[in-house]
Amino acid sequence: MSLQTRSMERTSAGEKQQTWQQYRIFIEEMNTLIGSALVEEFRNDNENDINPNIIVGNGESLPRGATKLINAADPKELGQIVLDSDIVIFHQNYCRAEYAYKLLKHGQFQQSKIFILISNPLTWSTTPLKDRKNDETAMRQSMGGDADDQPFLKKYDKFTENDLPTRKIHFLERLKNLEQQIIVCDKPQLHAYVITPGLVYGNGEDILYDLFKTAWMTPDAELPIYGDGNNIIPMIHVNDLANIVNKTVTLTPNEKYIFAVDYENMTQKKLVTTIAKSVGNGLTKNVTTPTEKMLTINIWLRPTQVFESEDQYIDAKKNPIIIWQCKEGFAKNILKIREQFKLYRGLDTVKLIVHGGTASGKSTLCKQLANFYRIPHIQIKPLIQELIEQQSELGELVRTTLQQVKDQMVAEALAIFEAEKKKKKVPKGQPEPVFDPSGIQPRLPDSVLIQIYKWRLDQNDAQNLGYVLDGFPKTLEQYEKLFVKEEGQLIESIKPKGVIYLEYPDDQLKERSKLIIDNPRYTEEQVVKRLANFRKNNEQLLQQYEQFDIKRISDQESAFEQSKDFITRNGPILVLQDVKEEEVVQIEEQQDDCTPSHQVSSLQQEKVAAVQQSQVQQSQVGPKKKGDQLNKSINESRLSKDNKKLTDEQKQDLIRQQERELLDQRSQPLRQYLADNVVPFLTEGLINICEKHPENPLQFFS
């Protein structure tokens, strides 16, 4: 039986028309990570809209591509659906799986049926690792892995399907008994399989969700590693698992027990460290209490080769029946997995350039937005200072370049000083003038500045959450070097989503600059010079910024509120992190040059009560008013005193509830639109087809 079986029929016009064989498929818990991937794998309505597969299952809501929801808790309804289905897949409730299997085992039916149980790798967790037998077996069974990088793995062989008799289970006995019944199934009309996956990852994450969320939301988080972290964890991407299930249905192999794992030899330490480095700040810590049982397993499974090649020990590239998404494993695909997490969780980033002339208030606005949305405020001076103290290749480049530039500036200034000294005679009794190089502040060239900005924009917090870029780039050349590839295409990973232009006339900017005292960069002469340079480059920059959408602001008092409205122009940003009260923050006017340590005085000190917003932003589709109300209610609830007393587990439950409310809110406009504009016409059309029975329904509608 093959889900890809097709037949060709000739139409009256002599043209070939493709028809599909329709299957009835039951998928348990369609809204879970595995269930959703299975629905996407087996649905074919995007290719076959005449007689697509009928996908039925249980869950909280009907997924896209599925046909019907049932009440699986009702044995009668579940039994009827199971007996009516061609393919039955269980992966979560093993009691119902046993009930369904026995119905098929003892039921009477003519057409062949397929039953698949997606088991649990914990059934192997109490079986000691298998000692290595010999070098030849070890070499064959480690193909596709990286055991050479992990010496302690060389002591062991991977478990294969042949090791089932030696498996030891101290719990999950009922699941083991069900597996045994399925493996020995000899009913001709029933093809039954057990598929044991590794730790399932990918898409929105399930088991690894807490690790991803902690790394994503908490800048100083240390991800926990249980024990020494050297336990071996088999893994598989959820889409690869769904593909293996599909190929099992398609090929109906003779092997009844299948390991669905990728080709990476993953340890807990490597797994947690990969998430910390690629999603968070790279910090980990060792703990004595495990946070997730699946992360404590210590088993080494060999991927079942039945779909890979005729010879199970030959490289799978010779016969790629399975189109792997993450065959090489979690670590080598972490950037792809990180993007999937962002996509499936509906996370969004706030990526902004704040642009404006001298003394327009760029730094003040950037500071407010960075505090409100908890995104990085990117300024060149703190970046240079950070890199000066950093032992890295880029840090060494910054230190060396600054010293070279300063040496050159000092030499030039000294030459001018000596020339002036010769021209002027020092009056008798007056001290000789002394050259003082301490006031010389070197400025980095654009070539180094661009490297610094690219390095910062590639950091995890900017990639995950976004950024607000303070007054850079200043010229068209800087813009092109920072955001544009050599081929002329924008760099997708760092390009901004919008530009806020503080648009004030020169007279107003000059008046504002007079309020900034004790700073040589804000003297009248310097301000005139800087404004002239700004106007010279401004039009060219604005032309480029049009592609990102520009918000022009000319009212200083409402700049912050207008900026927030601009950011939420496509829907409100929902915050997900627990709110904490902060001390009032002092907003200072920052200078926008390239010197590493000079501080700027400010006339004003604006005290703003900052309520911590999330580092994770979730874009919401739907009416802005409803979204704002939802944000307000959630934030108010988080600020309440009761929430401060909640345990960590209760806080997690609260966040999950709020996420469910958000998803329901986001889907409401679409459901209402379908109910009002699509369903009535679709119903009327189906009724007409049933009444008139046209030969070609598509032509009848046209």
XYZ file of C-alpha atoms in Angstrom:
702
model
C 0.000 0.000 0.000
C 1.440 3.378 -0.950
C 0.169 6.820 -0.210
C 1.894 7.970 -3.367
C 0.089 5.489 -5.632
C -1.406 7.220 -8.645
C -3.354 6.067 -11.653
C -3.675 7.710 -15.071
C -6.988 8.112 -16.863
C -7.760 9.598 -20.263
C -10.347 12.293 -20.557
C -12.712 12.650 -23.478
C -10.408 15.301 -24.960
C -7.540 12.840 -24.971
C -5.634 14.644 -22.213
C -4.155 12.823 -19.268
C -5.790 13.476 -15.919
C -4.116 12.474 -12.676
C -6.169 10.800 -9.958
C -5.098 9.832 -6.471
C -6.115 6.941 -4.291
C -7.777 8.297 -1.173
C -6.889 6.987 2.276
C -8.581 7.356 5.613
C -5.953 8.109 8.252
C -6.320 8.320 12.024
C -3.657 10.388 13.835
C -3.758 10.566 17.603
C -3.365 13.995 19.283
C -3.107 16.077 16.122
C -2.193 19.308 17.947
C 1.004 18.016 19.553
C 4.453 18.470 18.042
C 4.476 14.961 16.562
C 0.792 14.996 15.633
C 1.077 18.289 13.750
C 4.080 17.022 11.783
C 2.210 13.813 10.895
C -0.791 15.786 9.637
C 1.462 17.905 7.429
C 3.246 14.799 6.159
C 0.107 12.878 5.191
C -2.123 15.684 3.946
C -2.237 15.969 0.158
C -5.039 18.477 -0.346
C -2.523 20.972 -1.717
C -1.805 18.556 -4.590
C -5.109 16.717 -4.784
C -8.172 18.840 -4.134
C -10.640 16.337 -5.628
C -10.248 13.327 -3.349
C -7.557 14.140 -0.764
C -6.699 11.887 2.129
C -9.236 11.981 4.934
C -7.323 12.717 8.142
C -9.216 12.205 11.382
C -7.953 12.460 14.936
C -8.399 13.966 18.360
C -7.051 17.192 19.811
C -7.986 20.673 20.964
C -8.574 22.080 17.476
C -8.758 20.946 13.871
C -5.366 21.450 12.172
C -4.973 22.699 8.622
C -5.291 19.734 6.271
C -7.236 17.533 8.709
C -10.874 16.607 8.140
C -12.528 15.851 11.458
C -12.034 15.880 15.219
C -13.322 12.998 17.325
C -13.653 12.277 21.023
C -10.991 9.630 21.546
C -12.064 9.221 25.163
C -15.271 7.598 23.890
C -14.318 3.947 23.169
C -17.258 3.486 20.811
C -16.407 6.511 18.664
C -12.688 5.723 18.712
C -13.320 2.098 17.803
C -15.554 3.002 14.869
C -12.988 5.419 13.445
C -10.125 2.945 13.897
C -12.027 0.193 12.074
C -12.948 2.597 9.265
C -9.371 3.856 8.787
C -6.752 2.509 6.405
C -3.870 3.858 8.492
C -3.864 4.208 12.278
C -1.059 6.056 14.097
C -0.691 6.384 17.880
C 2.147 8.209 19.609
C 1.016 9.373 23.052
C -1.793 7.501 24.840
C -0.586 3.912 24.915
C -3.715 2.618 26.669
C -5.860 3.779 23.756
C -3.205 2.475 21.377
C -3.532 -0.994 22.920
C -7.320 -0.809 22.633
C -7.108 0.230 18.972
C -4.549 -2.457 18.116
C -6.652 -5.225 19.668
C -9.686 -4.024 17.714
C -7.721 -4.338 14.485
C -6.078 -7.588 15.536
C -9.366 -9.321 16.239
C -11.649 -7.355 13.897
C -12.882 -8.508 10.504
C -12.061 -6.467 7.396
C -11.181 -7.177 3.768
C -8.768 -4.400 2.805
C -5.285 -4.166 4.299
C -4.697 -1.795 7.195
C -1.575 -0.341 8.733
C -1.089 0.246 12.455
C 1.909 2.272 13.658
C 2.898 2.803 17.273
C 5.425 5.581 17.860
C 7.008 4.355 21.057
C 9.159 6.009 23.709
C 12.982 5.885 23.888
C 12.660 5.611 27.667
C 11.912 1.914 27.123
C 15.681 1.558 26.562
C 16.781 3.913 29.322
C 17.405 1.228 31.946
C 19.372 -1.030 29.597
C 23.146 -0.698 30.168
C 25.179 0.529 27.203
C 26.371 -2.319 25.010
C 30.092 -3.041 25.306
C 32.017 -2.842 22.071
C 32.639 -6.246 20.517
C 35.246 -5.597 17.856
C 36.597 -2.829 15.679
C 34.743 -3.946 12.528
C 31.328 -3.893 14.193
C 32.136 -0.596 15.856
C 33.161 0.969 12.551
C 29.979 -0.131 10.827
C 27.655 0.927 13.600
C 29.230 4.357 14.037
C 28.788 5.344 10.380
C 27.230 8.760 10.078
C 28.309 9.826 13.563
C 31.192 11.748 15.086
C 32.381 9.240 17.668
C 36.018 10.138 17.041
C 35.361 13.516 18.651
C 34.045 11.834 21.804
C 36.538 9.199 23.015
C 34.287 7.777 25.727
C 31.809 6.633 23.048
C 34.419 4.266 21.608
C 33.825 1.847 24.475
C 30.315 1.038 23.288
C 28.343 -0.244 20.322
C 25.020 1.153 19.226
C 21.854 -0.790 19.980
C 20.185 -2.329 16.945
C 16.798 -3.954 16.415
C 18.479 -7.302 17.136
C 19.110 -6.202 20.725
C 15.417 -6.239 21.636
C 15.680 -9.554 23.570
C 18.350 -8.046 25.834
C 16.406 -4.884 26.589
C 15.685 -4.368 30.288
C 12.677 -2.358 31.405
C 11.948 -1.520 35.045
C 8.924 0.599 34.115
C 6.709 1.133 31.049
C 5.988 -2.606 31.167
C 2.584 -2.138 29.548
C 4.162 -0.306 26.617
C 6.761 -3.060 26.258
C 4.031 -5.716 26.191
C 2.141 -3.766 23.529
C 5.326 -3.555 21.459
C 5.772 -7.316 21.725
C 2.222 -7.934 20.547
C 2.731 -5.669 17.525
C 6.090 -7.171 16.575
C 4.678 -10.729 16.422
C 1.484 -9.706 14.607
C 0.792 -12.327 11.916
C -2.589 -11.193 10.606
C -2.280 -10.980 6.801
C -4.542 -7.925 6.444
C -2.768 -5.984 9.225
C 0.712 -4.478 8.854
C 1.801 -3.382 12.321
C 4.992 -1.508 13.249
C 6.758 -0.057 16.271
C 8.826 3.072 15.595
C 11.030 4.212 18.466
C 12.315 7.761 17.968
C 15.043 9.598 19.756
C 14.371 12.843 21.603
C 12.122 14.724 19.173
C 13.090 18.314 18.362
C 12.330 21.000 15.787
C 9.515 23.328 14.733
C 8.163 24.988 17.902
C 9.967 22.527 20.211
C 8.389 20.410 22.925
C 10.858 18.694 25.241
C 13.497 21.360 24.562
C 11.047 24.269 24.792
C 12.058 25.351 28.310
C 15.743 25.417 27.360
C 15.029 27.461 24.232
C 12.742 29.854 26.087
C 15.194 30.415 28.946
C 18.065 31.082 26.545
C 15.848 33.322 24.433
C 14.350 35.433 27.186
C 16.995 35.718 29.896
C 20.246 37.524 29.008
C 22.207 36.185 31.991
C 20.706 32.680 32.064
C 22.897 29.636 32.667
C 21.361 26.558 31.065
C 21.431 23.495 33.346
C 23.480 20.371 32.587
C 22.566 17.394 34.749
C 25.580 15.654 36.224
C 28.641 15.586 33.988
C 26.435 15.681 30.883
C 28.225 12.793 29.153
C 25.093 10.647 28.790
C 24.213 9.824 25.160
C 20.857 11.113 23.878
C 19.520 9.847 20.529
C 17.598 12.552 18.683
C 15.517 13.161 15.552
C 13.854 16.168 13.947
C 10.067 15.833 14.118
C 9.734 16.266 10.336
C 12.236 13.455 9.756
C 10.241 11.270 12.137
C 7.054 12.017 10.180
C 8.865 11.188 6.941
C 10.015 7.828 8.327
C 6.425 7.050 9.367
C 5.272 7.909 5.844
C 7.934 5.675 4.277
C 6.923 2.857 6.601
C 3.369 3.164 5.334
C 4.539 3.446 1.732
C 6.976 0.521 1.663
C 5.540 -1.774 4.371
C 8.972 -3.280 5.168
C 9.463 -6.677 6.729
C 11.160 -5.164 9.784
C 8.539 -4.580 12.464
C 10.699 -2.612 14.899
C 12.343 0.580 13.645
C 14.737 3.049 15.260
C 14.029 6.597 14.029
C 17.125 8.579 15.012
C 19.496 10.914 13.191
C 23.187 10.313 12.577
C 24.649 12.498 15.311
C 26.252 11.098 18.451
C 24.747 13.632 20.841
C 25.489 14.003 24.526
C 23.477 16.042 26.983
C 26.404 18.412 27.480
C 26.786 18.993 23.744
C 23.029 19.490 23.356
C 22.674 22.073 26.133
C 25.889 23.854 25.159
C 24.731 24.115 21.541
C 21.474 25.765 22.619
C 23.311 28.096 25.001
C 25.809 29.241 22.359
C 23.427 29.485 19.402
C 20.328 30.866 21.143
C 21.516 32.384 24.413
C 24.680 33.782 25.940
C 26.712 30.566 25.895
C 26.629 30.053 29.673
C 25.854 26.686 31.293
C 26.005 25.248 34.793
C 26.051 21.773 36.292
C 23.072 20.796 38.454
C 22.265 17.758 40.571
C 18.510 17.688 39.932
C 17.372 16.940 36.361
C 14.932 19.392 34.784
C 13.669 16.913 32.169
C 13.772 13.120 32.409
C 14.400 12.665 28.688
C 17.666 14.594 29.060
C 18.982 12.016 31.537
C 18.713 8.948 29.283
C 21.952 7.240 28.305
C 21.378 5.065 25.241
C 23.069 4.789 21.865
C 20.786 3.747 19.016
C 21.753 2.979 15.440
C 19.451 4.470 12.808
C 17.442 1.706 11.151
C 18.884 1.276 7.664
C 15.882 -0.375 6.032
C 14.932 2.799 4.108
C 18.482 3.822 3.349
C 20.091 1.119 1.244
C 19.875 -2.528 0.248
C 22.979 -3.102 2.314
C 22.280 -1.662 5.752
C 25.960 -0.785 6.214
C 26.382 1.105 2.913
C 26.215 4.882 2.843
C 22.595 5.999 2.532
C 23.450 8.445 -0.265
C 23.335 5.542 -2.727
C 19.641 5.069 -2.147
C 18.096 8.145 -0.503
C 14.554 6.928 0.051
C 14.207 9.272 3.001
C 14.740 12.956 2.228
C 16.257 14.018 5.523
C 15.832 17.525 6.879
C 18.376 17.178 9.679
C 20.237 13.951 8.991
C 23.492 15.329 10.419
C 21.727 16.068 13.679
C 20.887 18.887 16.030
C 24.205 20.717 16.384
C 24.906 21.111 12.668
C 21.366 22.367 12.010
C 20.934 24.609 15.044
C 20.515 27.843 13.047
C 17.734 26.269 10.985
C 16.134 24.947 14.188
C 16.392 28.393 15.810
C 14.537 29.957 12.861
C 11.861 27.252 13.097
C 11.410 28.019 16.782
C 10.874 31.676 15.937
C 8.441 30.845 13.121
C 6.327 28.214 14.901
C 6.108 30.220 18.127
C 5.061 33.339 16.208
C 8.019 35.304 17.568
C 8.933 38.599 15.991
C 11.907 40.916 16.166
C 12.006 44.686 16.533
C 14.793 45.849 14.207
C 15.014 49.633 13.948
C 17.308 52.405 12.819
C 16.785 55.712 14.599
C 17.958 58.408 12.198
C 18.261 62.149 12.688
C 20.528 65.172 12.813
C 22.782 66.437 15.581
C 20.985 66.881 18.934
C 17.711 65.468 17.532
C 17.288 63.140 20.522
C 18.254 59.861 18.845
C 19.979 58.371 21.878
C 17.169 59.350 24.231
C 14.564 57.678 22.023
C 16.772 54.608 21.476
C 17.198 54.227 25.227
C 13.443 54.435 25.797
C 12.656 51.878 23.084
C 15.421 49.514 24.212
C 14.142 49.579 27.798
C 10.514 49.184 26.778
C 10.997 46.281 24.341
C 14.085 44.844 26.063
C 16.124 44.844 22.872
C 19.801 45.773 22.484
C 20.561 49.495 22.173
C 23.485 49.490 19.761
C 25.898 52.417 20.106
C 29.401 52.483 18.750
C 31.253 53.766 21.827
C 30.159 50.963 24.219
C 30.910 48.447 21.440
C 34.435 49.773 20.986
C 35.032 49.717 24.738
C 33.742 46.133 24.944
C 36.011 44.999 22.128
C 39.045 46.780 23.587
C 38.654 44.593 26.690
C 37.929 41.452 24.679
C 40.581 38.898 23.788
C 39.461 38.170 20.247
C 40.613 38.745 16.702
C 38.232 41.666 16.267
C 39.236 43.069 19.655
C 42.886 42.960 18.634
C 42.034 44.730 15.367
C 40.230 47.502 17.262
C 43.094 47.989 19.742
C 45.725 48.011 17.008
C 43.780 50.356 14.731
C 43.007 52.814 17.527
C 46.677 52.939 18.506
C 47.792 53.424 14.914
C 45.246 56.165 14.294
C 46.147 57.880 17.558
C 49.888 57.706 16.817
C 49.280 59.289 13.447
C 47.031 62.008 14.910
C 49.562 62.725 17.666
C 52.372 63.027 15.120
C 50.355 65.425 12.993
C 49.280 67.482 16.005
C 52.862 67.615 17.280
C 54.112 68.866 13.920
C 51.518 71.642 13.929
C 52.374 72.478 17.542
C 56.070 72.746 16.787
C 55.416 74.909 13.727
C 53.228 77.266 15.715
C 55.762 77.333 18.503
C 58.482 78.513 16.150
C 56.299 81.309 14.791
C 55.464 82.688 18.195
C 58.048 83.868 20.641
C 57.387 83.170 24.273
C 57.523 86.372 26.335
C 60.226 86.541 28.944
C 59.105 85.110 32.235
C 56.414 82.983 30.618
C 56.719 79.160 30.728
C 57.413 77.263 27.536
C 54.224 75.658 26.086
C 54.112 71.883 26.478
C 52.488 69.558 23.972
C 49.632 67.561 25.574
C 48.366 64.594 23.516
C 45.783 63.469 26.125
C 42.922 65.341 24.475
C 43.365 63.574 21.131
C 40.578 61.032 20.577
C 41.156 58.630 17.684
C 38.305 57.744 15.330
C 38.055 54.340 13.703
C 37.851 54.123 9.917
C 34.644 52.890 8.277
C 36.206 49.550 7.340
C 36.620 48.675 11.035
C 33.326 50.246 12.111
C 31.408 48.056 9.671
C 33.083 44.930 11.065
C 32.119 45.997 14.592
C 28.477 46.619 13.693
C 28.173 43.353 11.758
C 29.653 41.458 14.689
C 27.128 43.036 17.062
C 24.113 42.497 14.804
C 25.036 38.818 14.478
C 24.927 38.268 18.260
C 22.152 35.996 19.526
C 20.194 38.666 21.373
C 20.011 40.852 18.252
C 19.097 37.862 16.098
C 16.449 36.594 18.517
C 14.907 39.832 19.733
C 16.008 42.608 17.416
C 17.859 45.857 17.976
C 17.612 49.631 17.883
C 20.515 51.151 15.971
C 21.530 54.563 17.280
C 22.316 56.974 14.430
C 24.200 54.585 12.184
C 24.769 54.407 9.261
C 25.502 58.059 8.615
C 26.340 57.802 4.902
C 25.148 55.827 1.888
C 28.530 54.121 1.694
C 28.255 52.923 5.301
C 24.712 51.656 4.639
C 25.795 49.644 1.603
C 28.803 48.108 3.358
C 26.703 47.150 6.399
C 23.461 45.832 4.929
C 24.121 45.005 1.260
C 25.963 42.003 -0.175
C 28.397 42.305 -3.066
C 25.690 40.965 -5.395
C 23.444 43.854 -4.405
C 21.055 41.873 -2.209
C 20.214 42.801 1.363
C 21.619 40.676 4.177
C 18.399 39.129 5.486
C 19.675 38.223 8.938
C 20.580 41.780 9.978
C 18.563 44.143 7.781
C 16.221 46.566 9.616
C 12.441 46.340 9.520
C 11.840 50.055 9.853
C 13.440 53.461 10.217
C 12.403 56.251 12.598
C 13.472 59.636 11.257
C 13.543 62.480 13.776
C 12.858 65.265 11.305
C 13.618 68.699 12.760
C 14.793 71.892 11.004
C 18.368 73.048 11.485
C 17.355 76.056 13.568
C 15.610 73.828 16.073
C 18.561 71.430 16.205
C 20.953 74.318 16.816
C 18.819 75.559 19.705
C 18.718 72.059 21.223
C 22.493 71.718 20.897
C 23.018 74.881 22.928
C 21.473 73.066 25.895
C 24.270 70.480 25.842
C 27.152 71.959 27.803
C 30.763 70.942 28.515
C 31.125 69.048 25.258
C 33.370 70.331 22.466
C 31.343 68.414 19.876
C 28.366 70.640 20.573
C 30.016 74.007 20.126
C 28.331 76.252 17.584
C 31.096 75.694 15.051
C 31.013 71.895 15.421
C 27.213 71.742 15.238
C 27.130 73.753 12.012
C 29.752 71.460 10.496
C 27.994 68.271 11.582
C 24.599 69.471 10.358
C 26.114 70.294 6.972
C 27.508 66.753 6.706
C 24.167 65.317 7.790
C 22.212 67.245 5.141
C 24.761 66.236 2.519
C 24.122 62.515 3.078
C 20.519 62.602 4.287
C 18.596 62.462 1.018
C 20.534 59.492 -0.320
C 20.018 57.585 2.912
C 16.298 58.348 3.039
C 15.895 57.008 -0.495
C 17.355 53.682 0.650
C 15.299 53.653 3.840
C 12.033 53.896 1.888
C 12.200 50.133 1.266
C 12.041 49.487 5.029
C 9.160 51.879 5.757
C 9.981 55.217 7.383
C 8.239 56.911 10.276
C 8.909 60.661 10.231
C 8.550 62.292 13.643
C 8.677 66.050 14.125
C 7.148 66.311 17.609
C 9.653 65.678 20.374
C 7.041 65.271 23.114
C 5.223 62.398 21.367
C 8.251 60.742 19.740
C 8.174 57.698 22.019
C 4.427 57.060 21.611
C 4.598 57.573 17.853
C 7.514 55.122 17.688
C 5.538 52.464 19.572
C 2.581 52.922 17.214
C 4.954 52.529 14.279
C 6.450 49.322 15.688
C 2.972 47.812 16.183
C 1.694 48.953 12.785
C 1.229 45.320 11.713
C -0.320 44.234 14.997
C 0.486 44.593 18.701
C 3.615 43.082 20.183
C 2.676 40.723 23.018
C 5.149 40.371 25.864
C 5.693 36.924 27.364
C 8.306 37.421 30.072
C 7.413 37.868 33.725
C 7.329 41.560 34.588
C 9.687 42.907 37.229
C 9.689 46.380 38.685
C 12.850 48.353 38.034
C 14.482 51.369 39.481
C 13.813 54.571 37.577
C 16.312 55.025 34.796
C 18.139 58.165 33.858
C 17.902 59.035 30.171
C 20.954 60.884 28.961
C 21.761 62.496 25.651
C 24.594 60.411 24.169
C 27.118 61.647 21.658
C 27.233 59.785 18.337
C 30.921 59.847 17.419
C 33.378 56.954 17.290
C 35.513 57.694 20.354
C 35.618 54.899 22.925
C 35.177 56.523 26.292
C 34.162 60.201 26.193
C 30.937 60.949 28.089
C 28.419 63.610 27.083
C 26.758 65.989 29.490
C 23.010 66.430 29.408
C 20.779 69.251 30.550
C 17.815 66.965 31.099
C 17.399 63.883 33.245
C 14.143 62.244 32.338
C 12.941 59.825 34.969
C 10.812 57.059 33.472
C 9.203 54.263 35.447
C 10.327 51.340 33.267
C 8.179 48.234 33.338
C 10.184 45.338 32.005
C 8.858 44.087 28.707
C 9.783 40.750 27.185
C 12.867 39.859 25.288
C 10.619 37.637 23.237
C 8.159 39.506 21.020
C 5.244 37.673 19.487
C 3.528 39.265 16.518
C -0.246 39.214 16.668
C -2.560 39.110 13.688
C -5.891 40.767 14.325
C -7.506 44.033 15.316
C -5.105 46.372 17.083
C -7.665 47.373 19.695
C -8.263 43.819 20.884
C -4.533 43.174 20.942
C -3.897 46.243 23.066
C -6.580 45.151 25.505
C -5.022 41.705 25.709
C -1.575 43.186 26.327
C -2.980 45.451 29.044
C -4.751 42.653 30.879
C -1.719 40.364 30.770
C 0.665 43.056 31.943
C -1.648 44.080 34.771
C -1.930 40.494 35.930
C 1.844 40.123 35.923
C 2.290 43.254 37.988
C -0.039 42.006 40.690
C 1.402 41.014 44.054
C -0.064 37.535 43.853
C 2.044 36.698 40.832
C 5.210 37.517 42.722
C 4.435 34.640 45.099
C 3.887 32.040 42.371
C 6.237 29.094 42.101
C 8.259 28.576 38.945
C 5.887 25.793 37.859
C 2.836 27.991 38.381
C 4.468 30.799 36.424
C 5.110 28.407 33.540
C 1.454 27.314 33.590
C 0.365 30.952 33.574
C 2.562 31.740 30.575
C 1.256 28.699 28.683
C -2.322 29.788 29.397
C -1.540 33.270 28.124
C 0.018 31.790 24.986
C -3.142 29.759 24.340
C -5.250 32.887 24.800
C -3.067 34.717 22.332
C -3.308 31.964 19.714
C -7.080 31.929 20.074
C -7.152 35.714 19.745
C -4.944 35.642 16.658
C -7.087 33.050 14.885
C -10.410 34.800 15.572
C -10.314 37.232 12.592
C -9.451 34.435 10.170
C -12.184 32.151 11.521
C -14.704 34.954 11.315
C -13.663 35.805 7.750
C -14.012 32.170 6.649
C -17.404 31.867 8.326
C -18.688 35.049 6.695
C -17.160 34.901 3.230
C -16.072 31.369 2.373
C -18.180 28.741 4.117
C -21.608 29.922 2.747
C -20.412 29.838 -0.871
C -18.593 26.543 -0.379
C -21.697 24.976 1.162
C -23.917 26.230 -1.639
C -21.516 24.861 -4.251
C -21.367 21.431 -2.632
C -25.156 21.286 -2.482
C -25.382 22.114 -6.200
C -22.869 19.394 -7.033
C -24.826 16.820 -5.018
C -28.070 17.798 -6.747
C -26.830 17.988 -10.366
C -23.950 15.466 -10.371
C -21.907 17.208 -13.106
C -19.278 15.174 -14.953
C -16.640 17.819 -14.355
C -17.257 19.691 -11.073
C -14.463 22.185 -11.746
C -15.848 23.131 -15.155
C -19.359 23.284 -13.632
C -18.184 25.887 -11.098
C -16.355 27.940 -13.708
